[in-house]
């Protein structure tokens, strides 16, 4: 077995033509499985928050959806910087098989980048109510969203630091530890949220603010657990990832920014499309906004799988690039794309055939206050099924290109596809054609299909070059 996890064609009676692809698929599965589960565990925190907010009421859910949308669009900007850690460490491993000082310097620079980004992002989130008032959201929703954000925003800094370590550990072959930390933090979030938010005997009854506090606490718990593991795990201790983490390394920080800023812009372009949808949906009333919150949570939960596969693809392609092995590089891309296509096709089928079962996970369908939400949620889920496959493809294609450390052209593709196609189409259908929320979701579909196609074309050209 080579450092890339791919053996040369050998015995056991199998044809050499089939063996490398099968081994690459197995290696991609082995790496992506814990990354997918980590994404799902982290998203489970968000999903649990949505479930609890839905139990508080549709108004609370609608307000928190506005706040959470703003939080995540800014978080994704910081995440773009931290995502540069994985391809840089993987490339170093592919070149010499050890990474050594490279991994430590990259993690240190990633911590600096996360910290430098977190300050202004949290400052912006502090003024959520003002921002929502300026764009014309209903005053009651803007006030409730701003109050919720004052509790949620404190999760930003530890969450970004966690993502730095998650990327480094994936490249170093230890993706299971971030999963363990995420699973440990999940019950902390749920128990705290129930105790702080609900108005029941023995609970504090803080409402949505209690949910936000619980989410922030769980982010610090995840980071603390992962740091503890890095200091104690024998394999990780030799890399000394947290050694003198406060030292400033301008050269490596520059590398993080050169690779990470286009990634941040790409993420912001996509997240901005979805946030624009949330803000636009709020103008159509609380029922459509609450229905959108449910549908987007289902779609986002499904997306965690191709997102994890994309993270694995970044590492696998990065290792092959560092080793200068173009054949294995192409195999890594094919394996990741195949996994994403298969899973997202299954998700689309479930969304089309069992929409009410999925909606019941988030809303009490027997409650009269939720009756206006149900038909919109069913319709939005049907449209979410249309772009599920394209969403998976664009995510994995981005991951593969990041493994090649190609980030600038994908950034232009994302900006052009989402904002040059998705937003105008969605606006024209929602307001011009009078389709309201349905038009916004059709805009999603248009933008995602364009971006997925162009990213695949970019990958094919670079992988053959």
Tab-separated table of C-alpha atoms in Angstrom:
chain	number	residue	atom	x	y	z
A	1	UNK	CA	0.000	0.000	0.000
A	2	UNK	CA	1.433	3.359	-0.997
A	3	UNK	CA	1.257	6.609	0.948
A	4	UNK	CA	-1.802	7.490	-1.136
A	5	UNK	CA	-3.677	4.448	0.056
A	6	UNK	CA	-3.468	2.847	-3.410
A	7	UNK	CA	-1.664	-0.379	-4.059
A	8	UNK	CA	-0.090	-1.321	-7.319
A	9	UNK	CA	-2.026	-3.895	-9.363
A	10	UNK	CA	-1.327	-7.237	-7.769
A	11	UNK	CA	-2.414	-10.789	-7.389
A	12	UNK	CA	-5.514	-12.306	-5.735
A	13	UNK	CA	-6.795	-13.135	-9.183
A	14	UNK	CA	-8.264	-9.705	-9.954
A	15	UNK	CA	-7.694	-7.902	-13.211
A	16	UNK	CA	-5.232	-5.001	-12.788
A	17	UNK	CA	-7.633	-2.694	-14.622
A	18	UNK	CA	-10.233	-2.905	-11.842
A	19	UNK	CA	-8.011	-2.881	-8.782
A	20	UNK	CA	-6.846	0.772	-8.593
A	21	UNK	CA	-10.376	2.147	-8.942
A	22	UNK	CA	-11.729	-0.199	-6.268
A	23	UNK	CA	-8.917	0.686	-3.890
A	24	UNK	CA	-9.421	4.405	-4.465
A	25	UNK	CA	-13.140	4.045	-3.829
A	26	UNK	CA	-12.422	2.200	-0.608
A	27	UNK	CA	-9.868	4.808	0.488
A	28	UNK	CA	-12.304	7.627	-0.288
A	29	UNK	CA	-15.042	5.875	1.669
A	30	UNK	CA	-12.730	5.292	4.629
A	31	UNK	CA	-11.792	8.969	4.751
A	32	UNK	CA	-15.157	10.450	3.877
A	33	UNK	CA	-17.246	8.335	6.279
A	34	UNK	CA	-16.014	10.033	9.487
A	35	UNK	CA	-16.038	13.423	7.742
A	36	UNK	CA	-19.644	12.890	6.658
A	37	UNK	CA	-20.616	11.757	10.145
A	38	UNK	CA	-18.874	14.800	11.629
A	39	UNK	CA	-20.827	17.065	9.288
A	40	UNK	CA	-24.042	15.283	10.213
A	41	UNK	CA	-23.271	15.536	13.923
A	42	UNK	CA	-22.573	19.258	13.601
A	43	UNK	CA	-25.663	19.734	11.489
A	44	UNK	CA	-27.628	17.724	14.041
A	45	UNK	CA	-26.958	20.576	16.473
A	46	UNK	CA	-28.539	22.992	13.989
A	47	UNK	CA	-31.390	20.589	13.263
A	48	UNK	CA	-32.046	20.100	16.960
A	49	UNK	CA	-32.182	23.876	17.343
A	50	UNK	CA	-34.715	24.130	14.511
A	51	UNK	CA	-36.831	21.359	16.049
A	52	UNK	CA	-36.853	23.057	19.443
A	53	UNK	CA	-37.552	26.467	17.960
A	54	UNK	CA	-40.402	24.944	15.958
A	55	UNK	CA	-41.847	23.572	19.174
A	56	UNK	CA	-41.702	27.055	20.689
A	57	UNK	CA	-43.711	28.379	17.735
A	58	UNK	CA	-43.650	29.365	14.081
A	59	UNK	CA	-42.830	32.994	14.946
A	60	UNK	CA	-39.774	31.939	16.976
A	61	UNK	CA	-38.673	29.641	14.165
A	62	UNK	CA	-39.081	32.380	11.553
A	63	UNK	CA	-37.069	34.916	13.584
A	64	UNK	CA	-34.305	32.427	14.358
A	65	UNK	CA	-34.160	31.475	10.665
A	66	UNK	CA	-33.376	35.080	9.767
A	67	UNK	CA	-30.651	35.232	12.426
A	68	UNK	CA	-29.166	31.846	11.603
A	69	UNK	CA	-29.047	32.714	7.913
A	70	UNK	CA	-26.955	35.803	8.625
A	71	UNK	CA	-24.738	33.861	11.022
A	72	UNK	CA	-23.934	31.151	8.523
A	73	UNK	CA	-23.302	33.430	5.575
A	74	UNK	CA	-20.607	35.154	7.646
A	75	UNK	CA	-19.377	31.875	9.121
A	76	UNK	CA	-18.862	30.496	5.617
A	77	UNK	CA	-16.662	33.476	4.833
A	78	UNK	CA	-14.398	32.544	7.734
A	79	UNK	CA	-14.693	28.886	6.849
A	80	UNK	CA	-13.233	29.594	3.414
A	81	UNK	CA	-10.004	30.736	5.051
A	82	UNK	CA	-9.806	27.756	7.387
A	83	UNK	CA	-10.568	25.339	4.534
A	84	UNK	CA	-7.171	26.166	3.035
A	85	UNK	CA	-5.556	24.096	5.798
A	86	UNK	CA	-6.523	20.666	4.413
A	87	UNK	CA	-5.127	21.010	0.847
A	88	UNK	CA	-1.922	22.625	2.120
A	89	UNK	CA	-1.258	19.823	4.621
A	90	UNK	CA	-2.297	17.131	2.116
A	91	UNK	CA	0.017	18.545	-0.542
A	92	UNK	CA	2.938	18.482	1.908
A	93	UNK	CA	2.129	14.881	2.842
A	94	UNK	CA	1.973	13.866	-0.803
A	95	UNK	CA	5.411	15.335	-1.424
A	96	UNK	CA	7.370	13.752	1.439
A	97	UNK	CA	4.937	11.480	3.339
A	98	UNK	CA	5.441	13.183	6.726
A	99	UNK	CA	4.410	16.873	6.500
A	100	UNK	CA	6.437	17.486	9.688
A	101	UNK	CA	6.861	21.187	10.323
A	102	UNK	CA	4.469	22.001	7.454
A	103	UNK	CA	1.405	20.751	9.343
A	104	UNK	CA	2.270	22.678	12.498
A	105	UNK	CA	2.951	25.917	10.644
A	106	UNK	CA	-0.251	25.566	8.622
A	107	UNK	CA	-2.394	24.954	11.715
A	108	UNK	CA	-0.800	27.920	13.446
A	109	UNK	CA	-1.523	30.164	10.461
A	110	UNK	CA	-5.064	28.744	10.278
A	111	UNK	CA	-5.646	29.729	13.911
A	112	UNK	CA	-4.444	33.242	13.175
A	113	UNK	CA	-6.661	33.474	10.086
A	114	UNK	CA	-9.696	32.221	12.048
A	115	UNK	CA	-9.079	34.702	14.851
A	116	UNK	CA	-8.539	37.639	12.518
A	117	UNK	CA	-11.756	36.784	10.710
A	118	UNK	CA	-13.884	36.105	13.800
A	119	UNK	CA	-13.576	39.598	15.296
A	120	UNK	CA	-15.211	41.654	12.521
A	121	UNK	CA	-17.700	38.876	11.766
A	122	UNK	CA	-18.952	38.837	15.361
A	123	UNK	CA	-19.099	42.620	15.409
A	124	UNK	CA	-21.357	42.553	12.356
A	125	UNK	CA	-23.576	39.901	13.936
A	126	UNK	CA	-24.020	42.066	17.030
A	127	UNK	CA	-25.970	44.502	14.813
A	128	UNK	CA	-28.304	41.902	13.306
A	129	UNK	CA	-31.476	43.789	14.238
A	130	UNK	CA	-30.220	46.963	12.586
A	131	UNK	CA	-29.283	45.083	9.413
A	132	UNK	CA	-32.688	43.431	9.196
A	133	UNK	CA	-34.463	46.733	9.815
A	134	UNK	CA	-32.497	48.332	6.980
A	135	UNK	CA	-33.587	45.731	4.444
A	136	UNK	CA	-37.242	46.041	5.428
A	137	UNK	CA	-37.900	42.875	7.433
A	138	UNK	CA	-40.989	43.066	9.713
A	139	UNK	CA	-39.996	44.919	12.919
A	140	UNK	CA	-41.155	42.150	15.259
A	141	UNK	CA	-39.149	39.517	13.380
A	142	UNK	CA	-36.080	41.771	13.207
A	143	UNK	CA	-36.169	42.424	16.951
A	144	UNK	CA	-36.582	38.738	17.834
A	145	UNK	CA	-33.810	37.736	15.415
A	146	UNK	CA	-31.449	40.332	16.857
A	147	UNK	CA	-32.059	39.113	20.409
A	148	UNK	CA	-31.424	35.503	19.384
A	149	UNK	CA	-28.197	36.460	17.595
A	150	UNK	CA	-26.761	38.123	20.695
A	151	UNK	CA	-26.595	34.614	22.192
A	152	UNK	CA	-25.653	32.667	19.045
A	153	UNK	CA	-22.792	34.843	17.786
A	154	UNK	CA	-20.352	33.648	20.461
A	155	UNK	CA	-20.124	30.284	18.669
A	156	UNK	CA	-18.272	31.883	15.725
A	157	UNK	CA	-14.693	31.906	17.014
A	158	UNK	CA	-14.517	28.391	18.531
A	159	UNK	CA	-16.336	26.971	15.503
A	160	UNK	CA	-13.750	28.409	13.105
A	161	UNK	CA	-10.847	27.139	15.222
A	162	UNK	CA	-12.487	23.716	15.270
A	163	UNK	CA	-12.652	23.714	11.459
A	164	UNK	CA	-8.917	24.465	11.252
A	165	UNK	CA	-8.151	21.385	13.333
A	166	UNK	CA	-10.717	19.283	11.496
A	167	UNK	CA	-9.046	19.983	8.139
A	168	UNK	CA	-5.572	19.256	9.476
A	169	UNK	CA	-6.625	15.984	11.115
A	170	UNK	CA	-8.374	14.834	7.926
A	171	UNK	CA	-5.159	15.348	5.956
A	172	UNK	CA	-3.162	13.567	8.671
A	173	UNK	CA	-5.448	10.524	8.572
A	174	UNK	CA	-7.256	11.125	11.873
A	175	UNK	CA	-10.763	12.256	10.806
A	176	UNK	CA	-12.442	10.262	13.564
A	177	UNK	CA	-11.462	12.619	16.371
A	178	UNK	CA	-13.510	15.612	15.136
A	179	UNK	CA	-16.425	13.192	14.843
A	180	UNK	CA	-15.988	12.106	18.462
A	181	UNK	CA	-15.851	15.727	19.614
A	182	UNK	CA	-18.979	16.618	17.642
A	183	UNK	CA	-20.911	13.634	19.000
A	184	UNK	CA	-19.894	14.513	22.553
A	185	UNK	CA	-21.076	18.116	22.136
A	186	UNK	CA	-24.471	17.189	20.665
A	187	UNK	CA	-26.134	16.039	23.935
A	188	UNK	CA	-24.621	19.060	25.679
A	189	UNK	CA	-26.405	21.313	23.207
A	190	UNK	CA	-29.751	19.496	23.452
A	191	UNK	CA	-29.847	19.220	27.245
A	192	UNK	CA	-28.771	22.834	27.737
A	193	UNK	CA	-31.257	24.097	25.150
A	194	UNK	CA	-34.170	22.259	26.749
A	195	UNK	CA	-33.239	23.529	30.197
A	196	UNK	CA	-32.639	27.121	29.102
A	197	UNK	CA	-35.348	27.603	26.474
A	198	UNK	CA	-38.572	25.875	27.467
A	199	UNK	CA	-41.144	27.195	29.903
A	200	UNK	CA	-41.608	23.993	31.894
A	201	UNK	CA	-41.093	22.978	35.508
A	202	UNK	CA	-37.376	22.974	36.248
A	203	UNK	CA	-36.515	24.969	33.082
A	204	UNK	CA	-35.585	28.644	32.797
A	205	UNK	CA	-37.967	29.570	29.971
A	206	UNK	CA	-35.593	31.881	28.097
A	207	UNK	CA	-37.122	30.979	24.737
A	208	UNK	CA	-34.977	31.226	21.581
A	209	UNK	CA	-32.176	32.967	23.505
A	210	UNK	CA	-31.685	29.785	25.525
A	211	UNK	CA	-31.236	27.818	22.307
A	212	UNK	CA	-28.583	30.286	21.129
A	213	UNK	CA	-26.680	30.066	24.407
A	214	UNK	CA	-26.683	26.274	24.240
A	215	UNK	CA	-25.292	26.311	20.694
A	216	UNK	CA	-22.453	28.647	21.693
A	217	UNK	CA	-21.523	26.525	24.696
A	218	UNK	CA	-21.462	23.362	22.582
A	219	UNK	CA	-19.041	25.032	20.126
A	220	UNK	CA	-16.559	25.666	22.939
A	221	UNK	CA	-17.019	22.091	24.170
A	222	UNK	CA	-16.159	20.668	20.710
A	223	UNK	CA	-13.015	22.776	20.467
A	224	UNK	CA	-11.857	21.873	23.984
A	225	UNK	CA	-12.307	18.147	23.357
A	226	UNK	CA	-10.383	18.259	20.086
A	227	UNK	CA	-7.500	20.224	21.612
A	228	UNK	CA	-7.316	17.704	24.440
A	229	UNK	CA	-7.138	14.817	21.963
A	230	UNK	CA	-4.364	16.479	19.952
A	231	UNK	CA	-2.302	16.908	23.117
A	232	UNK	CA	-2.730	13.254	24.130
A	233	UNK	CA	-2.945	11.157	20.958
A	234	UNK	CA	0.554	9.665	20.327
A	235	UNK	CA	0.268	9.918	16.530
A	236	UNK	CA	-0.814	13.554	16.665
A	237	UNK	CA	1.483	14.576	19.484
A	238	UNK	CA	4.565	14.073	17.328
A	239	UNK	CA	3.274	16.730	14.918
A	240	UNK	CA	3.012	19.219	17.827
A	241	UNK	CA	0.099	20.934	16.122
A	242	UNK	CA	-0.626	23.249	19.061
A	243	UNK	CA	3.012	24.039	19.885
A	244	UNK	CA	3.462	27.812	20.233
A	245	UNK	CA	0.207	28.315	18.403
A	246	UNK	CA	0.282	32.006	19.299
A	247	UNK	CA	3.405	32.687	17.171
A	248	UNK	CA	2.841	34.823	14.098
A	249	UNK	CA	4.000	33.281	10.802
A	250	UNK	CA	3.441	35.857	8.040
A	251	UNK	CA	4.707	33.591	5.244
A	252	UNK	CA	2.349	30.729	6.019
A	253	UNK	CA	-0.503	33.113	6.859
A	254	UNK	CA	-0.014	34.618	3.403
A	255	UNK	CA	-0.360	31.145	1.871
A	256	UNK	CA	-3.588	30.597	3.821
A	257	UNK	CA	-5.011	33.889	2.562
A	258	UNK	CA	-3.921	33.351	-1.048
A	259	UNK	CA	-5.641	29.986	-1.198
A	260	UNK	CA	-8.424	30.713	1.283
A	261	UNK	CA	-9.761	34.083	0.174
A	262	UNK	CA	-11.088	32.788	-3.172
A	263	UNK	CA	-12.561	29.838	-1.271
A	264	UNK	CA	-14.230	32.259	1.112
A	265	UNK	CA	-15.634	34.246	-1.811
A	266	UNK	CA	-16.928	31.020	-3.392
A	267	UNK	CA	-18.653	30.014	-0.187
A	268	UNK	CA	-20.095	33.479	0.263
A	269	UNK	CA	-21.449	33.447	-3.282
A	270	UNK	CA	-23.363	30.232	-2.591
A	271	UNK	CA	-24.367	31.143	0.940
A	272	UNK	CA	-25.403	34.588	-0.268
A	273	UNK	CA	-27.807	32.982	-2.711
A	274	UNK	CA	-29.480	31.082	0.109
A	275	UNK	CA	-29.440	34.044	2.482
A	276	UNK	CA	-30.996	36.265	-0.169
A	277	UNK	CA	-33.695	33.621	-0.416
A	278	UNK	CA	-34.294	33.718	3.344
A	279	UNK	CA	-34.559	37.501	3.334
A	280	UNK	CA	-36.849	37.469	0.311
A	281	UNK	CA	-38.958	34.715	1.813
A	282	UNK	CA	-39.478	36.829	4.925
A	283	UNK	CA	-41.241	39.390	2.758
A	284	UNK	CA	-43.865	36.772	1.845
A	285	UNK	CA	-44.885	36.161	5.463
A	286	UNK	CA	-44.069	33.909	8.407
A	287	UNK	CA	-45.751	30.806	6.903
A	288	UNK	CA	-43.557	30.723	3.803
A	289	UNK	CA	-40.477	31.592	5.848
A	290	UNK	CA	-41.148	28.780	8.326
A	291	UNK	CA	-41.795	26.352	5.450
A	292	UNK	CA	-38.539	27.451	3.855
A	293	UNK	CA	-36.723	26.818	7.149
A	294	UNK	CA	-37.982	23.240	7.220
A	295	UNK	CA	-37.215	22.515	3.557
A	296	UNK	CA	-33.764	24.066	3.702
A	297	UNK	CA	-32.915	22.032	6.799
A	298	UNK	CA	-33.827	18.804	5.021
A	299	UNK	CA	-31.800	19.816	1.964
A	300	UNK	CA	-28.872	20.915	4.114
A	301	UNK	CA	-28.930	17.671	6.096
A	302	UNK	CA	-28.676	15.695	2.843
A	303	UNK	CA	-25.915	18.024	1.662
A	304	UNK	CA	-23.716	17.061	4.621
A	305	UNK	CA	-22.889	13.773	2.869
A	306	UNK	CA	-21.512	15.169	-0.431
A	307	UNK	CA	-19.883	17.919	1.602
A	308	UNK	CA	-17.971	15.292	3.581
A	309	UNK	CA	-17.109	13.461	0.369
A	310	UNK	CA	-15.861	16.780	-1.037
A	311	UNK	CA	-13.591	17.233	1.983
A	312	UNK	CA	-12.222	13.735	1.432
A	313	UNK	CA	-11.755	14.511	-2.271
A	314	UNK	CA	-9.702	17.582	-1.361
A	315	UNK	CA	-7.351	15.413	0.676
A	316	UNK	CA	-7.188	12.515	-1.816
A	317	UNK	CA	-6.616	14.809	-4.800
A	318	UNK	CA	-4.144	16.878	-2.774
A	319	UNK	CA	-2.125	13.792	-1.886
A	320	UNK	CA	-2.044	12.696	-5.530
A	321	UNK	CA	-1.091	16.205	-6.652
A	322	UNK	CA	1.741	16.352	-4.128
A	323	UNK	CA	3.000	12.965	-5.348
A	324	UNK	CA	2.678	14.037	-8.983
A	325	UNK	CA	0.436	11.069	-9.848
A	326	UNK	CA	-2.129	12.227	-12.408
A	327	UNK	CA	-3.743	8.808	-12.856
A	328	UNK	CA	-4.566	8.490	-9.174
A	329	UNK	CA	-5.666	12.094	-9.135
A	330	UNK	CA	-8.314	11.303	-11.743
A	331	UNK	CA	-9.336	8.150	-9.893
A	332	UNK	CA	-9.875	10.192	-6.723
A	333	UNK	CA	-12.194	12.542	-8.600
A	334	UNK	CA	-14.225	9.762	-10.174
A	335	UNK	CA	-14.696	7.938	-6.877
A	336	UNK	CA	-15.864	11.073	-5.069
A	337	UNK	CA	-18.268	12.072	-7.841
A	338	UNK	CA	-19.772	8.595	-7.988
A	339	UNK	CA	-20.444	8.556	-4.255
A	340	UNK	CA	-22.059	12.005	-4.304
A	341	UNK	CA	-24.269	11.262	-7.300
A	342	UNK	CA	-25.560	8.016	-5.823
A	343	UNK	CA	-26.430	9.492	-2.452
A	344	UNK	CA	-28.050	12.692	-3.665
A	345	UNK	CA	-30.199	10.772	-6.142
A	346	UNK	CA	-31.516	8.741	-3.213
A	347	UNK	CA	-32.186	11.924	-1.226
A	348	UNK	CA	-34.143	13.399	-4.125
A	349	UNK	CA	-36.305	10.278	-4.266
A	350	UNK	CA	-37.114	10.478	-0.543
A	351	UNK	CA	-37.970	14.184	-0.731
A	352	UNK	CA	-40.357	13.553	-3.605
A	353	UNK	CA	-42.104	10.534	-2.109
A	354	UNK	CA	-42.172	11.226	1.661
A	355	UNK	CA	-42.414	15.010	2.119
A	356	UNK	CA	-44.922	15.029	5.000
A	357	UNK	CA	-42.888	12.498	6.966
A	358	UNK	CA	-39.870	14.769	6.713
A	359	UNK	CA	-41.843	17.881	7.640
A	360	UNK	CA	-43.265	16.142	10.728
A	361	UNK	CA	-39.717	15.933	12.102
A	362	UNK	CA	-39.699	19.713	12.446
A	363	UNK	CA	-43.310	20.820	12.933
A	364	UNK	CA	-46.278	19.496	14.876
A	365	UNK	CA	-48.635	18.833	11.962
A	366	UNK	CA	-51.585	18.513	14.324
A	367	UNK	CA	-51.206	22.066	15.641
A	368	UNK	CA	-53.569	24.575	14.045
A	369	UNK	CA	-50.886	27.281	13.988
A	370	UNK	CA	-48.774	25.152	11.601
A	371	UNK	CA	-51.569	24.378	9.114
A	372	UNK	CA	-50.675	27.265	6.740
A	373	UNK	CA	-47.039	26.115	6.694
A	374	UNK	CA	-47.592	22.539	5.456
A	375	UNK	CA	-48.543	23.124	1.773
A	376	UNK	CA	-45.636	25.494	1.259
A	377	UNK	CA	-43.205	23.073	2.895
A	378	UNK	CA	-44.364	20.203	0.662
A	379	UNK	CA	-43.918	22.347	-2.447
A	380	UNK	CA	-40.492	23.593	-1.421
A	381	UNK	CA	-39.286	20.043	-0.702
A	382	UNK	CA	-40.361	18.959	-4.182
A	383	UNK	CA	-38.238	21.709	-5.691
A	384	UNK	CA	-35.346	20.868	-3.354
A	385	UNK	CA	-35.326	17.386	-4.887
A	386	UNK	CA	-34.685	18.949	-8.314
A	387	UNK	CA	-31.401	20.532	-7.362
A	388	UNK	CA	-30.210	17.810	-4.945
A	389	UNK	CA	-27.997	16.088	-7.519
A	390	UNK	CA	-26.549	19.345	-8.871
A	391	UNK	CA	-25.861	20.489	-5.310
A	392	UNK	CA	-23.884	17.334	-4.581
A	393	UNK	CA	-21.937	17.555	-7.838
A	394	UNK	CA	-20.935	21.185	-7.390
A	395	UNK	CA	-19.773	20.526	-3.829
A	396	UNK	CA	-17.580	17.556	-4.767
A	397	UNK	CA	-16.237	19.315	-7.861
A	398	UNK	CA	-15.202	22.245	-5.672
A	399	UNK	CA	-13.487	19.829	-3.286
A	400	UNK	CA	-11.546	18.195	-6.115
A	401	UNK	CA	-10.435	21.540	-7.513
A	402	UNK	CA	-9.340	22.651	-4.047
A	403	UNK	CA	-7.171	19.547	-3.875
A	404	UNK	CA	-5.474	20.920	-6.998
A	405	UNK	CA	-5.217	24.258	-5.147
A	406	UNK	CA	-7.302	25.790	-7.930
A	407	UNK	CA	-9.576	28.314	-6.226
A	408	UNK	CA	-9.730	31.517	-8.276
A	409	UNK	CA	-11.558	30.278	-11.366
A	410	UNK	CA	-14.071	28.267	-9.269
A	411	UNK	CA	-14.714	31.501	-7.372
A	412	UNK	CA	-15.598	33.285	-10.609
A	413	UNK	CA	-17.821	30.385	-11.679
A	414	UNK	CA	-19.668	30.459	-8.356
A	415	UNK	CA	-20.186	34.215	-8.360
A	416	UNK	CA	-21.368	34.214	-11.958
A	417	UNK	CA	-23.603	31.181	-11.605
A	418	UNK	CA	-25.283	32.068	-8.337
A	419	UNK	CA	-25.556	35.816	-8.724
A	420	UNK	CA	-25.587	36.102	-12.503
A	421	UNK	CA	-28.135	33.323	-12.970
A	422	UNK	CA	-29.676	32.115	-9.689
A	423	UNK	CA	-30.637	35.439	-8.121
A	424	UNK	CA	-32.047	37.103	-11.284
A	425	UNK	CA	-34.032	33.993	-12.213
A	426	UNK	CA	-35.371	33.636	-8.680
A	427	UNK	CA	-36.319	37.309	-8.446
A	428	UNK	CA	-38.007	37.300	-11.844
A	429	UNK	CA	-40.084	34.252	-10.996
A	430	UNK	CA	-40.867	35.239	-7.400
A	431	UNK	CA	-41.933	38.833	-8.036
A	432	UNK	CA	-42.253	39.208	-11.789
A	433	UNK	CA	-44.198	35.973	-12.363
A	434	UNK	CA	-45.900	36.083	-8.964
A	435	UNK	CA	-44.643	32.647	-7.857
A	436	UNK	CA	-43.368	34.039	-4.529
A	437	UNK	CA	-41.432	31.397	-2.589
A	438	UNK	CA	-41.676	28.839	-5.373
A	439	UNK	CA	-39.910	31.232	-7.728
A	440	UNK	CA	-37.063	31.644	-5.243
A	441	UNK	CA	-36.569	27.885	-5.105
A	442	UNK	CA	-36.559	27.670	-8.889
A	443	UNK	CA	-33.786	30.266	-8.846
A	444	UNK	CA	-31.823	27.920	-6.587
A	445	UNK	CA	-32.147	25.192	-9.200
A	446	UNK	CA	-30.996	27.411	-12.064
A	447	UNK	CA	-27.890	28.664	-10.247
A	448	UNK	CA	-26.852	25.240	-8.965
A	449	UNK	CA	-27.148	23.513	-12.327
A	450	UNK	CA	-25.059	26.171	-14.071
A	451	UNK	CA	-22.317	26.106	-11.428
A	452	UNK	CA	-22.190	22.295	-11.285
A	453	UNK	CA	-21.780	22.023	-15.049
A	454	UNK	CA	-19.028	24.644	-15.270
A	455	UNK	CA	-17.071	23.221	-12.312
A	456	UNK	CA	-17.145	19.751	-13.841
A	457	UNK	CA	-15.853	21.164	-17.118
A	458	UNK	CA	-13.050	22.917	-15.222
A	459	UNK	CA	-12.086	19.707	-13.417
A	460	UNK	CA	-12.002	17.664	-16.619
A	461	UNK	CA	-9.728	20.183	-18.294
A	462	UNK	CA	-7.266	20.437	-15.382
A	463	UNK	CA	-7.246	16.703	-14.623
A	464	UNK	CA	-6.224	15.974	-18.224
A	465	UNK	CA	-3.663	18.771	-18.459
